[in-house]
Amino acid sequence: MARSYRAEARRRVGPKRERIRPIIERLAAEHADAAIALRFSNDLELLVSVMLSAQTTDVNVNRVTEQLFRKYRTPEDYLAVEPEELERDIFATGFYRQKTKSLRGTMQMLIEDYDGEVPTDFDALLRLPGVARKTANVVSSERGSPQGIVVDTHVRRLSQRLGLTKQEAPVHIERDLMRLVPRADWGRFPHLMIWHGRRVCDARRPLCEACVLTDLCPSSRV
Ligand code: SF4
């Protein structure tokens, strides 16, 4: 996109501070069902699901955890088997050796430092082996106290297309979004972006003609 065209597109839609609320409201109306796709029934299952979801789809994780959570109910259960057995049980999520190592390290720390519970403190979550900022963000957000904004591939792409950030690195994109998105919306914002990204604003073929944000989006093709 030529620079003058980009500037013209930005002028057409107006400043991002004025667009962010209508963007959120319209997406909330459009994707009222937007929610995390991972299936879990307690904090431990939530943490494990998110850890397993790295580099694979939520559908794939759900397929694996349906069996996994029947067999492994407590942190101790994950340490009671040989690592190779856990590797086999999570094999289909990919990167199973690294994930097994992270799961075992995390379970060990939960038992030793947190009485077998998943800590609520964000920094404590970040100290768990294999738990990076995105995982800690998802876990905190699903427990109702988001500490940041989850940035995945959809959030990244849509934030850039909507002119909400010019950054490339997730951590910088998150910082821009935290300044822009009202705190009360930190939890639902990523879900709205993810579902809009999946259903409408596809990576290769965005369906701008069917999008509710065309007048708010500097990348709109209509
Ligand atoms: S107008 Fe097009 S590029 Fe912009 S958010 Fe909608 S689908 Fe994506």
Short mmCIF file of C-alpha atoms and ligand atoms in Angstrom, two decimals:
data_model
loop_
_atom_site.label_atom_id
_atom_site.label_comp_id
_atom_site.label_asym_id
_atom_site.label_seq_id
_atom_site.Cartn_x
_atom_site.Cartn_y
_atom_site.Cartn_z
CA MET A 1 0.00 0.00 0.00
CA ALA A 2 1.51 3.37 -1.00
CA ARG A 3 2.24 5.76 1.83
CA SER A 4 -0.20 8.46 0.63
CA TYR A 5 -2.95 5.87 0.22
CA ARG A 6 -2.30 4.59 3.74
CA ALA A 7 -2.44 8.11 5.18
CA GLU A 8 -5.67 8.77 3.27
CA ALA A 9 -7.17 5.53 4.61
CA ARG A 10 -6.23 6.53 8.17
CA ARG A 11 -7.82 9.96 7.70
CA ARG A 12 -10.99 8.35 6.37
CA VAL A 13 -11.52 6.21 9.49
CA GLY A 14 -10.32 8.72 12.11
CA PRO A 15 -8.18 8.28 15.23
CA LYS A 16 -7.98 4.86 16.85
CA ARG A 17 -9.01 6.25 20.27
CA GLU A 18 -12.38 7.17 18.78
CA ARG A 19 -12.76 3.90 16.89
CA ILE A 20 -11.93 1.41 19.60
CA ARG A 21 -15.31 1.46 21.38
CA PRO A 22 -17.44 1.09 18.25
CA ILE A 23 -15.07 -1.64 17.07
CA ILE A 24 -15.56 -3.58 20.31
CA GLU A 25 -19.32 -2.98 20.40
CA ARG A 26 -19.91 -4.05 16.83
CA LEU A 27 -17.77 -7.15 17.17
CA ALA A 28 -19.54 -8.03 20.44
CA ALA A 29 -22.90 -7.83 18.65
CA GLU A 30 -21.58 -9.79 15.67
CA HIS A 31 -19.84 -12.53 17.67
CA ALA A 32 -21.96 -12.84 20.78
CA ASP A 33 -20.75 -16.43 21.13
CA ALA A 34 -17.04 -15.51 21.10
CA ALA A 35 -15.34 -17.42 23.89
CA ILE A 36 -12.33 -19.61 24.47
CA ALA A 37 -12.58 -22.78 22.40
CA LEU A 38 -10.54 -24.94 24.79
CA ARG A 39 -12.55 -27.28 27.02
CA PHE A 40 -11.72 -27.50 30.72
CA SER A 41 -13.58 -27.77 33.99
CA ASN A 42 -11.13 -26.42 36.58
CA ASP A 43 -8.03 -24.23 36.90
CA LEU A 44 -5.57 -27.10 36.51
CA GLU A 45 -7.26 -28.28 33.30
CA LEU A 46 -7.30 -24.69 32.04
CA LEU A 47 -3.57 -24.33 32.63
CA VAL A 48 -2.74 -27.69 31.01
CA SER A 49 -4.98 -26.96 27.99
CA VAL A 50 -3.34 -23.62 27.36
CA MET A 51 0.14 -25.11 27.75
CA LEU A 52 -0.74 -27.84 25.24
CA SER A 53 -2.24 -25.36 22.77
CA ALA A 54 1.14 -23.92 21.75
CA GLN A 55 1.75 -24.54 18.04
CA THR A 56 -1.49 -26.44 17.50
CA THR A 57 -5.23 -25.87 17.20
CA ASP A 58 -7.74 -25.74 20.05
CA VAL A 59 -9.71 -28.51 18.34
CA ASN A 60 -6.66 -30.74 18.44
CA VAL A 61 -6.04 -29.97 22.12
CA ASN A 62 -9.67 -30.75 23.01
CA ARG A 63 -9.39 -34.11 21.26
CA VAL A 64 -6.37 -34.99 23.40
CA THR A 65 -7.58 -33.58 26.72
CA GLU A 66 -10.89 -35.42 26.56
CA GLN A 67 -8.95 -38.59 27.47
CA LEU A 68 -6.09 -36.89 29.29
CA PHE A 69 -8.23 -35.23 31.95
CA ARG A 70 -9.88 -38.54 32.84
CA LYS A 71 -6.48 -40.02 33.60
CA TYR A 72 -4.67 -37.01 35.12
CA ARG A 73 -6.78 -35.23 37.73
CA THR A 74 -4.17 -33.78 40.10
CA PRO A 75 -0.60 -32.42 39.75
CA GLU A 76 0.61 -35.65 41.39
CA ASP A 77 -0.97 -37.73 38.60
CA TYR A 78 1.28 -36.07 36.01
CA LEU A 79 4.36 -37.07 38.00
CA ALA A 80 3.17 -40.57 38.89
CA VAL A 81 3.80 -41.91 35.38
CA GLU A 82 7.06 -42.18 33.45
CA PRO A 83 7.72 -39.14 31.22
CA GLU A 84 7.43 -41.42 28.17
CA GLU A 85 3.85 -42.30 29.12
CA LEU A 86 2.85 -38.65 29.38
CA GLU A 87 4.62 -38.01 26.09
CA ARG A 88 2.47 -40.68 24.45
CA ASP A 89 -0.68 -39.26 26.00
CA ILE A 90 -0.08 -35.75 24.62
CA PHE A 91 1.73 -36.81 21.44
CA ALA A 92 -0.99 -35.55 19.07
CA THR A 93 -0.56 -31.93 20.25
CA GLY A 94 2.99 -31.81 18.81
CA PHE A 95 6.24 -30.75 20.50
CA TYR A 96 5.33 -33.47 22.98
CA ARG A 97 8.81 -33.84 24.53
CA GLN A 98 9.11 -30.14 25.39
CA LYS A 99 5.49 -30.00 26.54
CA THR A 100 5.98 -33.03 28.79
CA LYS A 101 9.04 -31.40 30.32
CA SER A 102 7.11 -28.18 30.94
CA LEU A 103 4.10 -30.01 32.36
CA ARG A 104 6.20 -32.06 34.76
CA GLY A 105 8.19 -29.01 35.88
CA THR A 106 5.00 -27.05 36.40
CA MET A 107 3.30 -29.83 38.36
CA GLN A 108 6.38 -30.17 40.57
CA MET A 109 6.29 -26.45 41.35
CA LEU A 110 2.54 -26.44 41.97
CA ILE A 111 3.00 -29.20 44.54
CA GLU A 112 6.08 -27.73 46.22
CA ASP A 113 5.15 -24.04 46.23
CA TYR A 114 1.39 -23.75 45.89
CA ASP A 115 -0.16 -26.72 47.74
CA GLY A 116 -1.07 -28.27 44.40
CA GLU A 117 -3.20 -25.26 43.36
CA VAL A 118 -2.74 -23.03 40.30
CA PRO A 119 -1.58 -19.66 41.67
CA THR A 120 -3.72 -16.58 40.98
CA ASP A 121 -0.82 -14.14 40.99
CA PHE A 122 0.30 -13.26 37.45
CA ASP A 123 4.02 -13.23 38.25
CA ALA A 124 3.70 -16.57 40.01
CA LEU A 125 2.11 -18.01 36.87
CA LEU A 126 5.00 -16.65 34.82
CA ARG A 127 7.49 -18.48 37.06
CA LEU A 128 5.98 -21.88 36.21
CA PRO A 129 8.24 -23.81 33.81
CA GLY A 130 7.08 -23.44 30.21
CA VAL A 131 4.49 -20.78 31.05
CA ALA A 132 5.09 -17.67 28.96
CA ARG A 133 3.20 -14.39 28.98
CA LYS A 134 0.54 -15.53 26.52
CA THR A 135 -0.31 -18.60 28.60
CA ALA A 136 -0.41 -16.57 31.84
CA ASN A 137 -2.62 -14.00 30.12
CA VAL A 138 -5.11 -16.61 28.91
CA VAL A 139 -5.27 -18.30 32.33
CA SER A 140 -5.77 -15.00 34.19
CA SER A 141 -8.33 -13.81 31.70
CA GLU A 142 -10.40 -17.02 31.87
CA ARG A 143 -10.39 -16.76 35.65
CA GLY A 144 -11.94 -13.32 35.34
CA SER A 145 -8.95 -11.12 36.17
CA PRO A 146 -7.06 -10.33 32.97
CA GLN A 147 -3.67 -8.75 33.60
CA GLY A 148 -2.93 -8.02 29.97
CA ILE A 149 -4.29 -8.71 26.49
CA VAL A 150 -3.72 -12.04 24.79
CA VAL A 151 -1.99 -11.55 21.44
CA ASP A 152 -2.15 -14.52 19.10
CA THR A 153 -1.87 -14.61 15.33
CA HIS A 154 -5.44 -13.32 14.80
CA VAL A 155 -5.17 -10.52 17.35
CA ARG A 156 -1.88 -9.49 15.77
CA ARG A 157 -3.21 -9.47 12.20
CA LEU A 158 -6.48 -7.70 13.00
CA SER A 159 -4.87 -5.10 15.26
CA GLN A 160 -2.50 -4.22 12.43
CA ARG A 161 -5.19 -4.16 9.75
CA LEU A 162 -7.45 -2.02 11.92
CA GLY A 163 -4.59 0.41 12.49
CA LEU A 164 -4.55 -0.16 16.27
CA THR A 165 -0.81 -0.83 16.24
CA LYS A 166 2.14 -0.57 13.90
CA GLN A 167 4.18 -3.02 15.95
CA GLU A 168 5.22 -6.53 14.91
CA ALA A 169 6.31 -8.21 18.15
CA PRO A 170 3.43 -9.56 20.30
CA VAL A 171 4.78 -7.92 23.46
CA HIS A 172 4.81 -4.49 21.76
CA ILE A 173 1.38 -5.05 20.21
CA GLU A 174 0.05 -5.98 23.65
CA ARG A 175 1.49 -2.79 25.14
CA ASP A 176 -0.24 -0.68 22.44
CA LEU A 177 -3.54 -2.49 22.99
CA MET A 178 -3.36 -2.13 26.78
CA ARG A 179 -3.11 1.63 26.30
CA LEU A 180 -6.05 1.69 23.92
CA VAL A 181 -8.58 -0.95 24.97
CA PRO A 182 -10.64 -0.12 28.09
CA ARG A 183 -9.50 -2.33 30.95
CA ALA A 184 -12.98 -3.80 31.39
CA ASP A 185 -12.67 -5.22 27.86
CA TRP A 186 -9.21 -6.80 28.17
CA GLY A 187 -10.73 -10.25 28.64
CA ARG A 188 -13.24 -10.28 25.79
CA PHE A 189 -11.24 -8.22 23.28
CA PRO A 190 -8.97 -11.09 22.13
CA HIS A 191 -11.94 -13.46 21.76
CA LEU A 192 -13.73 -10.92 19.56
CA MET A 193 -10.64 -10.45 17.40
CA ILE A 194 -10.00 -14.19 17.18
CA TRP A 195 -13.55 -15.02 16.11
CA HIS A 196 -13.68 -12.13 13.66
CA GLY A 197 -10.35 -13.29 12.28
CA ARG A 198 -11.60 -16.84 11.86
CA ARG A 199 -14.99 -15.97 10.38
CA VAL A 200 -14.46 -12.76 8.41
CA CYS A 201 -11.00 -11.21 8.41
CA ASP A 202 -9.15 -14.21 7.05
CA ALA A 203 -5.35 -13.95 6.73
CA ARG A 204 -5.37 -14.44 2.96
CA ARG A 205 -8.88 -13.49 1.92
CA PRO A 206 -10.53 -10.96 4.22
CA LEU A 207 -14.27 -10.74 3.47
CA CYS A 208 -14.43 -6.94 3.67
CA GLU A 209 -17.76 -6.83 1.86
CA ALA A 210 -19.32 -8.86 4.69
CA CYS A 211 -17.50 -7.06 7.53
CA VAL A 212 -19.22 -4.82 10.09
CA LEU A 213 -16.06 -2.71 10.47
CA THR A 214 -15.53 -1.43 6.92
CA ASP A 215 -16.04 2.25 7.85
CA LEU A 216 -13.73 1.86 10.87
CA CYS A 217 -10.96 -0.07 9.12
CA PRO A 218 -8.15 1.61 7.15
CA SER A 219 -7.45 -1.72 5.39
CA SER A 220 -11.00 -2.19 4.09
CA ARG A 221 -11.17 -3.09 0.42
CA VAL A 222 -14.71 -1.76 -0.04
S1 SF4 B 1 -12.80 -4.34 6.70
FE1 SF4 B 1 -11.66 -6.06 5.81
S2 SF4 B 1 -9.54 -5.86 6.54
FE2 SF4 B 1 -10.85 -4.55 7.83
S3 SF4 B 1 -11.39 -5.85 9.60
FE3 SF4 B 1 -13.03 -6.07 8.10
S4 SF4 B 1 -12.44 -7.87 6.88
FE4 SF4 B 1 -10.61 -7.19 7.98
#
